[in-house]
mmCIF file of C-alpha atoms in Angstrom:
data_model
loop_
_atom_site.group_PDB
_atom_site.id
_atom_site.type_symbol
_atom_site.label_atom_id
_atom_site.label_comp_id
_atom_site.label_asym_id
_atom_site.label_seq_id
_atom_site.Cartn_x
_atom_site.Cartn_y
_atom_site.Cartn_z
ATOM 1 C CA MET A 22 3.344 -11.959 24.318
ATOM 2 C CA LYS A 23 3.573 -9.312 21.595
ATOM 3 C CA SER A 24 4.335 -10.909 18.284
ATOM 4 C CA SER A 25 7.753 -10.208 16.521
ATOM 5 C CA THR A 26 8.281 -8.943 13.022
ATOM 6 C CA LEU A 27 10.307 -10.691 10.254
ATOM 7 C CA LYS A 28 12.672 -7.668 10.566
ATOM 8 C CA GLU A 29 13.191 -8.216 14.417
ATOM 9 C CA ILE A 30 13.604 -11.970 13.917
ATOM 10 C CA ALA A 31 16.318 -11.361 11.123
ATOM 11 C CA GLU A 32 18.242 -8.923 13.412
ATOM 12 C CA LYS A 33 18.150 -11.332 16.231
ATOM 13 C CA LEU A 34 19.522 -14.347 13.982
ATOM 14 C CA ASN A 35 21.841 -11.824 12.240
ATOM 15 C CA VAL A 36 20.497 -12.638 8.687
ATOM 16 C CA SER A 37 18.894 -10.673 5.968
ATOM 17 C CA VAL A 38 15.040 -10.105 6.170
ATOM 18 C CA SER A 39 14.810 -11.742 2.698
ATOM 19 C CA THR A 40 16.459 -15.000 4.044
ATOM 20 C CA VAL A 41 13.793 -15.129 6.827
ATOM 21 C CA SER A 42 10.911 -14.402 4.296
ATOM 22 C CA ARG A 43 12.345 -17.201 1.921
ATOM 23 C CA ALA A 44 12.315 -19.744 5.152
ATOM 24 C CA VAL A 45 8.875 -18.661 6.119
ATOM 25 C CA ASN A 46 7.383 -19.071 2.634
ATOM 26 C CA GLN A 47 9.106 -22.552 2.117
ATOM 27 C CA LYS A 48 11.412 -21.447 -0.751
ATOM 28 C CA GLU A 49 13.815 -23.944 -1.972
ATOM 29 C CA TYR A 50 16.973 -21.718 -2.026
ATOM 30 C CA VAL A 51 17.532 -21.707 1.866
ATOM 31 C CA LYS A 52 19.961 -23.761 3.667
ATOM 32 C CA GLU A 53 18.203 -26.456 5.802
ATOM 33 C CA GLU A 54 20.325 -25.486 8.755
ATOM 34 C CA THR A 55 19.169 -21.709 8.118
ATOM 35 C CA ARG A 56 15.560 -22.845 7.695
ATOM 36 C CA GLU A 57 15.550 -24.658 11.009
ATOM 37 C CA ARG A 58 16.867 -21.737 12.998
ATOM 38 C CA VAL A 59 14.517 -19.368 11.462
ATOM 39 C CA LEU A 60 11.520 -21.795 12.196
ATOM 40 C CA ARG A 61 12.565 -22.196 15.749
ATOM 41 C CA ALA A 62 12.868 -18.354 16.141
ATOM 42 C CA LEU A 63 9.397 -17.978 14.717
ATOM 43 C CA GLU A 64 8.039 -20.057 17.394
ATOM 44 C CA GLU A 65 10.192 -18.640 20.155
ATOM 45 C CA TYR A 66 9.374 -14.943 19.399
ATOM 46 C CA ASN A 67 5.652 -15.661 18.874
ATOM 47 C CA TYR A 68 5.890 -14.771 15.042
ATOM 48 C CA VAL A 69 2.276 -14.070 13.465
ATOM 49 C CA PRO A 70 2.209 -13.296 9.734
ATOM 50 C CA ASN A 71 0.982 -9.846 8.694
ATOM 51 C CA GLU A 72 -2.102 -10.966 6.488
ATOM 52 C CA VAL A 73 -2.844 -7.509 5.770
ATOM 53 C CA ALA A 74 0.466 -6.696 4.367
ATOM 54 C CA ARG A 75 0.581 -10.115 2.494
ATOM 55 C CA SER A 76 -2.772 -9.446 0.938
ATOM 56 C CA LEU A 77 -1.803 -6.112 -0.336
ATOM 57 C CA LYS A 78 1.308 -7.696 -1.979
ATOM 58 C CA MET A 79 -0.590 -10.712 -3.455
ATOM 59 C CA LYS A 80 -3.872 -8.606 -4.244
ATOM 60 C CA SER A 81 -5.748 -11.403 -2.364
ATOM 61 C CA THR A 82 -6.860 -11.969 1.000
ATOM 62 C CA LYS A 83 -8.044 -15.672 0.414
ATOM 63 C CA THR A 84 -11.343 -14.793 2.087
ATOM 64 C CA ILE A 85 -14.865 -15.229 0.860
ATOM 65 C CA GLY A 86 -17.767 -12.991 2.373
ATOM 66 C CA ILE A 87 -21.158 -14.814 2.927
ATOM 67 C CA VAL A 88 -24.070 -12.857 3.880
ATOM 68 C CA VAL A 89 -27.423 -14.457 4.666
ATOM 69 C CA PRO A 90 -30.711 -13.232 6.259
ATOM 70 C CA ASP A 91 -31.014 -15.655 8.982
ATOM 71 C CA ILE A 92 -28.171 -18.019 10.142
ATOM 72 C CA CYS A 93 -30.632 -19.972 12.372
ATOM 73 C CA GLU A 94 -32.325 -21.474 9.338
ATOM 74 C CA THR A 95 -30.680 -24.875 8.880
ATOM 75 C CA LEU A 96 -30.706 -24.374 5.073
ATOM 76 C CA PHE A 97 -28.102 -21.341 5.152
ATOM 77 C CA GLY A 98 -26.035 -23.274 7.552
ATOM 78 C CA MET A 99 -25.880 -26.465 5.311
ATOM 79 C CA ILE A 100 -25.142 -24.264 2.271
ATOM 80 C CA ILE A 101 -22.363 -22.599 4.225
ATOM 81 C CA LYS A 102 -21.017 -25.872 5.045
ATOM 82 C CA GLY A 103 -21.139 -27.058 1.398
ATOM 83 C CA ILE A 104 -19.303 -23.853 0.390
ATOM 84 C CA ASP A 105 -16.544 -24.462 3.033
ATOM 85 C CA GLN A 106 -16.009 -27.988 1.940
ATOM 86 C CA VAL A 107 -15.076 -26.912 -1.519
ATOM 87 C CA VAL A 108 -13.117 -23.539 -0.971
ATOM 88 C CA SER A 109 -11.369 -24.352 2.201
ATOM 89 C CA PRO A 110 -8.877 -27.076 0.712
ATOM 90 C CA GLN A 111 -7.986 -24.267 -1.776
ATOM 91 C CA GLY A 112 -6.667 -22.040 1.027
ATOM 92 C CA TYR A 113 -9.881 -19.717 1.372
ATOM 93 C CA SER A 114 -11.453 -18.971 4.437
ATOM 94 C CA ILE A 115 -15.054 -17.738 4.927
ATOM 95 C CA ILE A 116 -16.626 -14.842 6.827
ATOM 96 C CA VAL A 117 -20.311 -14.980 7.567
ATOM 97 C CA SER A 118 -22.650 -12.251 8.237
ATOM 98 C CA ASP A 119 -26.385 -12.585 9.484
ATOM 99 C CA THR A 120 -28.502 -9.527 8.317
ATOM 100 C CA ASN A 121 -31.569 -10.675 10.258
ATOM 101 C CA GLU A 122 -33.791 -9.968 7.250
ATOM 102 C CA ASN A 123 -32.847 -6.284 7.569
ATOM 103 C CA LYS A 124 -31.488 -4.147 4.556
ATOM 104 C CA LYS A 125 -29.743 -1.574 6.794
ATOM 105 C CA ASN A 126 -27.778 -4.703 8.353
ATOM 106 C CA GLU A 127 -27.184 -5.986 4.926
ATOM 107 C CA GLU A 128 -25.564 -2.753 3.691
ATOM 108 C CA LYS A 129 -23.557 -2.664 6.824
ATOM 109 C CA TYR A 130 -22.019 -5.998 6.451
ATOM 110 C CA LEU A 131 -21.454 -5.520 2.566
ATOM 111 C CA ASN A 132 -19.354 -2.286 3.325
ATOM 112 C CA LEU A 133 -17.477 -3.953 5.961
ATOM 113 C CA LEU A 134 -16.656 -7.020 3.773
ATOM 114 C CA TYR A 135 -15.783 -4.714 0.946
ATOM 115 C CA GLN A 136 -13.182 -2.848 3.403
ATOM 116 C CA LYS A 137 -11.847 -6.139 4.183
ATOM 117 C CA ARG A 138 -11.053 -6.773 0.499
ATOM 118 C CA VAL A 139 -12.895 -10.231 0.418
ATOM 119 C CA ASP A 140 -12.029 -12.039 -2.971
ATOM 120 C CA ALA A 141 -15.693 -12.990 -3.520
ATOM 121 C CA LEU A 142 -19.226 -12.663 -2.286
ATOM 122 C CA VAL A 143 -22.075 -15.077 -1.724
ATOM 123 C CA LEU A 144 -25.160 -13.169 -1.043
ATOM 124 C CA ALA A 145 -28.827 -14.058 -0.107
ATOM 125 C CA THR A 146 -30.020 -10.422 -0.287
ATOM 126 C CA VAL A 147 -33.048 -8.804 1.109
ATOM 127 C CA ASP A 148 -32.274 -5.674 -1.000
ATOM 128 C CA LEU A 149 -34.629 -6.130 -4.084
ATOM 129 C CA LYS A 150 -32.422 -3.387 -5.937
ATOM 130 C CA GLY A 151 -29.263 -4.832 -5.051
ATOM 131 C CA THR A 152 -27.319 -1.626 -5.019
ATOM 132 C CA LYS A 153 -24.203 -2.799 -2.825
ATOM 133 C CA ALA A 154 -23.894 -5.999 -4.790
ATOM 134 C CA TYR A 155 -23.876 -4.004 -7.993
ATOM 135 C CA GLU A 156 -20.802 -2.126 -6.546
ATOM 136 C CA TYR A 157 -19.113 -5.361 -5.947
ATOM 137 C CA ILE A 158 -19.846 -6.563 -9.512
ATOM 138 C CA LYS A 159 -18.555 -3.424 -11.017
ATOM 139 C CA SER A 160 -15.358 -3.337 -9.113
ATOM 140 C CA GLY A 161 -14.592 -6.921 -10.477
ATOM 141 C CA ILE A 162 -15.335 -8.906 -7.166
ATOM 142 C CA PRO A 163 -17.203 -12.324 -8.061
ATOM 143 C CA VAL A 164 -20.752 -12.289 -6.732
ATOM 144 C CA ILE A 165 -23.088 -15.370 -6.453
ATOM 145 C CA PHE A 166 -26.613 -14.872 -5.423
ATOM 146 C CA ILE A 167 -28.425 -17.694 -3.489
ATOM 147 C CA ASP A 168 -32.207 -17.929 -2.287
ATOM 148 C CA ASN A 169 -33.229 -14.561 -3.929
ATOM 149 C CA ILE A 170 -31.995 -12.752 -6.916
ATOM 150 C CA PRO A 171 -32.019 -8.937 -7.015
ATOM 151 C CA ALA A 172 -33.194 -6.933 -10.048
ATOM 152 C CA LEU A 173 -30.088 -5.933 -11.652
ATOM 153 C CA ASP A 174 -29.576 -4.539 -15.136
ATOM 154 C CA ILE A 175 -26.409 -6.424 -15.705
ATOM 155 C CA PRO A 176 -25.637 -10.330 -15.991
ATOM 156 C CA VAL A 177 -25.623 -12.197 -12.752
ATOM 157 C CA GLU A 178 -24.627 -15.423 -11.394
ATOM 158 C CA SER A 179 -26.680 -17.595 -8.979
ATOM 159 C CA VAL A 180 -27.392 -20.970 -7.555
ATOM 160 C CA THR A 181 -31.090 -21.584 -6.575
ATOM 161 C CA ILE A 182 -33.741 -24.299 -6.722
ATOM 162 C CA ASP A 183 -36.738 -24.155 -8.996
ATOM 163 C CA ASN A 184 -39.133 -22.692 -6.751
ATOM 164 C CA ALA A 185 -42.214 -22.894 -8.774
ATOM 165 C CA LYS A 186 -41.670 -26.733 -9.413
ATOM 166 C CA ALA A 187 -41.111 -26.982 -5.424
ATOM 167 C CA SER A 188 -44.687 -25.536 -4.991
ATOM 168 C CA GLN A 189 -46.125 -27.664 -7.777
ATOM 169 C CA MET A 190 -44.853 -30.742 -5.926
ATOM 170 C CA ALA A 191 -46.386 -29.924 -2.622
ATOM 171 C CA VAL A 192 -49.724 -28.779 -3.811
ATOM 172 C CA GLU A 193 -50.089 -31.797 -6.209
ATOM 173 C CA TYR A 194 -49.261 -34.123 -3.322
ATOM 174 C CA LEU A 195 -51.918 -32.494 -1.182
ATOM 175 C CA ILE A 196 -54.274 -32.575 -4.236
ATOM 176 C CA GLY A 197 -53.343 -36.304 -4.727
ATOM 177 C CA ASN A 198 -54.530 -37.024 -1.091
ATOM 178 C CA GLY A 199 -58.080 -35.443 -1.785
ATOM 179 C CA HIS A 200 -57.349 -31.843 -0.624
ATOM 180 C CA GLN A 201 -59.002 -29.140 -2.612
ATOM 181 C CA LYS A 202 -59.217 -26.158 -0.185
ATOM 182 C CA ILE A 203 -55.529 -25.621 0.406
ATOM 183 C CA ALA A 204 -54.239 -22.526 2.236
ATOM 184 C CA VAL A 205 -50.699 -21.210 1.748
ATOM 185 C CA ILE A 206 -48.295 -19.054 3.835
ATOM 186 C CA GLY A 207 -45.842 -17.538 1.488
ATOM 187 C CA GLY A 208 -42.876 -15.104 1.794
ATOM 188 C CA SER A 209 -42.401 -11.559 0.397
ATOM 189 C CA VAL A 210 -43.695 -11.616 -3.304
ATOM 190 C CA ASP A 211 -41.233 -8.766 -3.854
ATOM 191 C CA GLU A 212 -38.502 -11.302 -3.708
ATOM 192 C CA THR A 213 -37.894 -13.660 -6.331
ATOM 193 C CA THR A 214 -38.207 -16.702 -3.883
ATOM 194 C CA GLY A 215 -41.500 -15.637 -2.385
ATOM 195 C CA TYR A 216 -42.866 -14.732 -5.791
ATOM 196 C CA GLU A 217 -41.987 -17.931 -7.602
ATOM 197 C CA ARG A 218 -43.332 -20.229 -4.700
ATOM 198 C CA ILE A 219 -46.826 -18.388 -4.598
ATOM 199 C CA SER A 220 -46.918 -18.317 -8.423
ATOM 200 C CA GLY A 221 -46.271 -22.185 -8.293
ATOM 201 C CA TYR A 222 -49.167 -22.600 -5.929
ATOM 202 C CA ARG A 223 -51.657 -20.585 -7.936
ATOM 203 C CA ASP A 224 -50.680 -22.152 -11.216
ATOM 204 C CA THR A 225 -50.887 -25.679 -9.868
ATOM 205 C CA LEU A 226 -54.382 -24.875 -8.486
ATOM 206 C CA ARG A 227 -55.627 -23.605 -11.776
ATOM 207 C CA LYS A 228 -53.950 -26.544 -13.631
ATOM 208 C CA HIS A 229 -56.233 -28.992 -11.519
ATOM 209 C CA GLY A 230 -59.230 -26.788 -12.086
ATOM 210 C CA ILE A 231 -59.243 -25.449 -8.426
ATOM 211 C CA GLU A 232 -60.279 -21.956 -8.022
ATOM 212 C CA VAL A 233 -57.812 -19.929 -6.073
ATOM 213 C CA ASP A 234 -59.163 -18.437 -2.895
ATOM 214 C CA GLU A 235 -57.423 -15.127 -1.970
ATOM 215 C CA GLN A 236 -58.500 -15.510 1.581
ATOM 216 C CA LEU A 237 -56.351 -18.587 1.706
ATOM 217 C CA ILE A 238 -53.277 -16.757 0.937
ATOM 218 C CA ARG A 239 -51.153 -14.980 3.482
ATOM 219 C CA TYR A 240 -47.744 -13.636 3.523
ATOM 220 C CA GLY A 241 -44.837 -13.459 6.099
ATOM 221 C CA MET A 242 -41.147 -12.714 6.401
ATOM 222 C CA TYR A 243 -39.886 -16.259 7.038
ATOM 223 C CA LYS A 244 -40.027 -16.038 10.860
ATOM 224 C CA GLU A 245 -41.832 -18.261 13.361
ATOM 225 C CA ASP A 246 -43.903 -15.551 14.553
ATOM 226 C CA ASP A 247 -45.110 -14.756 10.910
ATOM 227 C CA GLY A 248 -46.020 -18.561 10.538
ATOM 228 C CA PHE A 249 -48.100 -18.440 13.813
ATOM 229 C CA ARG A 250 -49.764 -15.031 12.984
ATOM 230 C CA CYS A 251 -50.997 -16.372 9.540
ATOM 231 C CA MET A 252 -52.156 -19.603 10.871
ATOM 232 C CA GLN A 253 -54.273 -17.823 13.484
ATOM 233 C CA GLU A 254 -55.863 -15.713 10.709
ATOM 234 C CA PHE A 255 -56.531 -18.741 8.847
ATOM 235 C CA LEU A 256 -58.209 -20.462 11.826
ATOM 236 C CA ASN A 257 -60.184 -17.441 12.908
ATOM 237 C CA ASN A 258 -61.634 -17.118 9.496
ATOM 238 C CA ARG A 259 -62.337 -20.790 8.919
ATOM 239 C CA GLY A 260 -66.115 -20.292 9.083
ATOM 240 C CA GLN A 261 -65.814 -17.908 6.059
ATOM 241 C CA SER A 262 -62.980 -19.694 4.222
ATOM 242 C CA ALA A 263 -62.697 -23.423 5.156
ATOM 243 C CA PHE A 264 -59.682 -25.461 4.490
ATOM 244 C CA SER A 265 -58.360 -28.979 5.110
ATOM 245 C CA ALA A 266 -54.630 -28.296 4.359
ATOM 246 C CA VAL A 267 -51.988 -25.718 4.600
ATOM 247 C CA TYR A 268 -48.743 -25.358 2.641
ATOM 248 C CA VAL A 269 -46.087 -23.200 4.271
ATOM 249 C CA THR A 270 -43.182 -21.935 2.349
ATOM 250 C CA SER A 271 -40.305 -21.843 5.065
ATOM 251 C CA GLU A 272 -39.038 -23.934 7.854
ATOM 252 C CA MET A 273 -39.550 -21.327 10.622
ATOM 253 C CA MET A 274 -43.010 -20.463 9.402
ATOM 254 C CA THR A 275 -43.959 -24.089 9.244
ATOM 255 C CA PHE A 276 -43.064 -24.398 13.063
ATOM 256 C CA GLY A 277 -45.165 -21.309 13.794
ATOM 257 C CA ALA A 278 -47.924 -22.529 11.770
ATOM 258 C CA MET A 279 -47.970 -26.019 13.742
ATOM 259 C CA LYS A 280 -47.733 -24.207 17.140
ATOM 260 C CA ALA A 281 -50.765 -22.153 16.312
ATOM 261 C CA ILE A 282 -52.754 -25.234 15.098
ATOM 262 C CA ARG A 283 -51.970 -27.192 18.289
ATOM 263 C CA GLN A 284 -52.827 -23.946 20.534
ATOM 264 C CA TYR A 285 -56.417 -24.155 18.963
ATOM 265 C CA GLY A 286 -56.620 -27.587 20.152
ATOM 266 C CA LEU A 287 -56.502 -29.087 16.784
ATOM 267 C CA ARG A 288 -54.350 -32.308 15.475
ATOM 268 C CA ILE A 289 -52.048 -32.770 12.647
ATOM 269 C CA PRO A 290 -53.199 -34.348 10.451
ATOM 270 C CA ASP A 291 -56.320 -35.274 11.701
ATOM 271 C CA ASP A 292 -57.916 -31.969 11.544
ATOM 272 C CA ILE A 293 -55.285 -30.111 9.267
ATOM 273 C CA SER A 294 -52.848 -31.549 6.972
ATOM 274 C CA ILE A 295 -49.616 -29.533 6.527
ATOM 275 C CA VAL A 296 -46.726 -29.604 4.149
ATOM 276 C CA GLY A 297 -43.688 -27.567 5.129
ATOM 277 C CA PHE A 298 -40.630 -26.298 3.292
ATOM 278 C CA ASP A 299 -36.942 -27.069 4.309
ATOM 279 C CA VAL A 300 -38.019 -28.688 7.604
ATOM 280 C CA HIS A 301 -35.145 -30.412 9.402
ATOM 281 C CA ASP A 302 -35.753 -32.991 12.084
ATOM 282 C CA LYS A 303 -32.613 -35.127 12.194
ATOM 283 C CA ALA A 304 -33.502 -36.343 15.767
ATOM 284 C CA GLY A 305 -36.988 -37.474 15.072
ATOM 285 C CA LEU A 306 -38.418 -35.381 17.639
ATOM 286 C CA VAL A 307 -41.308 -33.793 15.735
ATOM 287 C CA TYR A 308 -44.469 -35.856 15.690
ATOM 288 C CA PRO A 309 -46.026 -36.385 13.423
ATOM 289 C CA SER A 310 -43.087 -36.124 11.034
ATOM 290 C CA ILE A 311 -43.498 -33.377 8.535
ATOM 291 C CA THR A 312 -44.035 -33.769 4.660
ATOM 292 C CA THR A 313 -41.664 -31.066 3.419
ATOM 293 C CA VAL A 314 -40.266 -29.673 0.330
ATOM 294 C CA ARG A 315 -36.378 -30.056 0.583
ATOM 295 C CA GLU A 316 -33.675 -28.033 -1.036
ATOM 296 C CA PRO A 317 -30.471 -29.767 -1.819
ATOM 297 C CA GLU A 318 -28.626 -27.510 0.568
ATOM 298 C CA VAL A 319 -25.145 -28.984 0.477
ATOM 299 C CA LEU A 320 -25.143 -29.267 -3.247
ATOM 300 C CA ILE A 321 -26.164 -25.824 -3.472
ATOM 301 C CA GLY A 322 -23.126 -24.930 -1.540
ATOM 302 C CA THR A 323 -20.816 -26.909 -3.263
ATOM 303 C CA LYS A 324 -22.195 -25.622 -6.669
ATOM 304 C CA VAL A 325 -21.373 -22.181 -5.376
ATOM 305 C CA GLY A 326 -17.908 -23.095 -4.142
ATOM 306 C CA GLU A 327 -17.049 -24.552 -7.570
ATOM 307 C CA LEU A 328 -18.202 -21.326 -9.380
ATOM 308 C CA LEU A 329 -16.408 -19.110 -7.121
ATOM 309 C CA LEU A 330 -13.016 -21.012 -7.701
ATOM 310 C CA ALA A 331 -13.512 -21.008 -11.444
ATOM 311 C CA ARG A 332 -14.106 -17.139 -11.335
ATOM 312 C CA LEU A 333 -11.168 -16.674 -8.925
ATOM 313 C CA LYS A 334 -8.696 -18.455 -11.067
ATOM 314 C CA LYS A 335 -9.235 -15.464 -13.815
ATOM 315 C CA GLU A 336 -7.657 -12.198 -13.584
ATOM 316 C CA ARG A 337 -9.437 -9.494 -11.748
ATOM 317 C CA LYS A 338 -9.929 -7.548 -14.986
ATOM 318 C CA ASP A 339 -11.631 -10.622 -16.554
ATOM 319 C CA MET A 340 -14.055 -11.166 -13.722
ATOM 320 C CA CYS A 341 -15.637 -7.519 -13.919
ATOM 321 C CA GLN A 342 -18.744 -8.607 -15.560
ATOM 322 C CA LEU A 343 -20.502 -11.584 -17.089
ATOM 323 C CA GLU A 344 -21.479 -11.406 -20.702
ATOM 324 C CA GLU A 345 -24.742 -13.006 -19.800
ATOM 325 C CA ASP A 346 -26.687 -14.628 -16.880
ATOM 326 C CA ASN A 347 -25.385 -17.837 -15.315
ATOM 327 C CA LYS A 348 -28.307 -19.039 -13.351
ATOM 328 C CA VAL A 349 -27.885 -22.698 -11.869
ATOM 329 C CA LEU A 350 -31.355 -24.112 -11.237
ATOM 330 C CA LEU A 351 -31.258 -27.223 -9.198
ATOM 331 C CA ASP A 352 -34.281 -29.769 -8.574
ATOM 332 C CA PRO A 353 -36.154 -29.827 -5.281
ATOM 333 C CA ASP A 354 -37.564 -32.775 -3.611
ATOM 334 C CA LEU A 355 -40.514 -33.839 -1.650
ATOM 335 C CA GLU A 356 -39.965 -35.743 1.620
ATOM 336 C CA ILE A 357 -42.928 -37.584 2.689
ATOM 337 C CA GLY A 358 -43.924 -37.650 6.348
ATOM 338 C CA GLN A 359 -47.045 -38.247 8.271
ATOM 339 C CA SER A 360 -48.513 -34.710 8.304
ATOM 340 C CA VAL A 361 -50.848 -35.141 5.430
ATOM 341 C CA ARG A 362 -54.154 -37.128 5.809
ATOM 342 C CA CYS A 363 -55.657 -38.935 2.774
ATOM 343 C CA ILE A 364 -59.331 -37.801 2.577
ATOM 344 C CA LEU A 365 -60.241 -39.561 -0.702
#
C-alpha cells in the first residue's frame, strides 16, 4: 500500500497539517482526542515519515557511516557492535560499508555516504593519503579513524591499540619459551598498523640480542590466501632459513598459515609454534587452541561511540577541524593457548 503524506492525512481528518505534525512529533499542545484520531489515521493510511525532508529541516540524518576493509573479520564486527551499543540509544543508526581492501571501493562508499549526509564517519582506511576523508573533515563532518591512520596534514582523531607493544608481547612470549628463530607474516608496511607491528617485531628481537633475518619476514594483505602463501614460502626455504616459530599479524592470515603448516604434514606446536593476532574461536573448535594477541574490540567501539557523541553535540562550525591530534591508544592483551611449544 502506498504511504500517505501528512497533508493527505490532514485533509482526510479535516484538520491542519500543523496539527497532524504536532501530534506526530508528540507536542504537548494537541488535544488528546485529536492526537488519538491522528495516530489511528497514521496507521490506517500507512504513513511513513519522510526522513529526507526531516533531515533537511533538522540538518541531521541521525546516521553514522562506518567503512571497514573486511566485514568478515571478527575484529570489525565487534567494533561495530561496540559503536552501536553507544550511539543507538541516542537515536543514531549506522550504515556499514565493506571495501574489500580496495581503494576504489572505499572512494565509492565514501562518496555515497557523503551524498546521504551522514552526521559522522568511522573509517578503517586503505587509502594512505586519506583524500576523501580529508574532504569530510574540511566540511565539518566528524571522522574517527580505527585500525589504520592516513597521513594527513591536519589533526585527526583515532582509536587504535599500541601495535608495537602487541608485537613485543607476542615475540617476547616466544623468546621466553626458548625460540630464537622467529618468522613473521606482516601486513602492508605502508599502513600504520602493518608498519608498527613489524617495527615492534624487529625492535623486540634486537632488544634481546637476536639478529633480524630478512628471509624470515613476509608481507600479505590480511587475507587467508596471503597467510597460506607466506607460510609456504617459509617452509620451502626452511633449509636456508630455519625457524621454530611464526608470528602472524592478522586473524585470516593466521588461519592461512595454519592451513599451510598442516598441508605440509607438520604439527602445531610440535614442529612449528605459532602466535596469531585477533584469532577468535568461541566454540573451541580450533585444535590446538591458538595463542593470540587480542585487541579490546568492543572497548574500541565504545570509545569511538563516546567520541562521536561528544563531537556531535557541538555545532557543525565548531566541529570543522581539531586543534590537535586526539589519538586514543588502548592496550592489547595476549591470550595464551596451546600453540607454542617450550623448547628451553
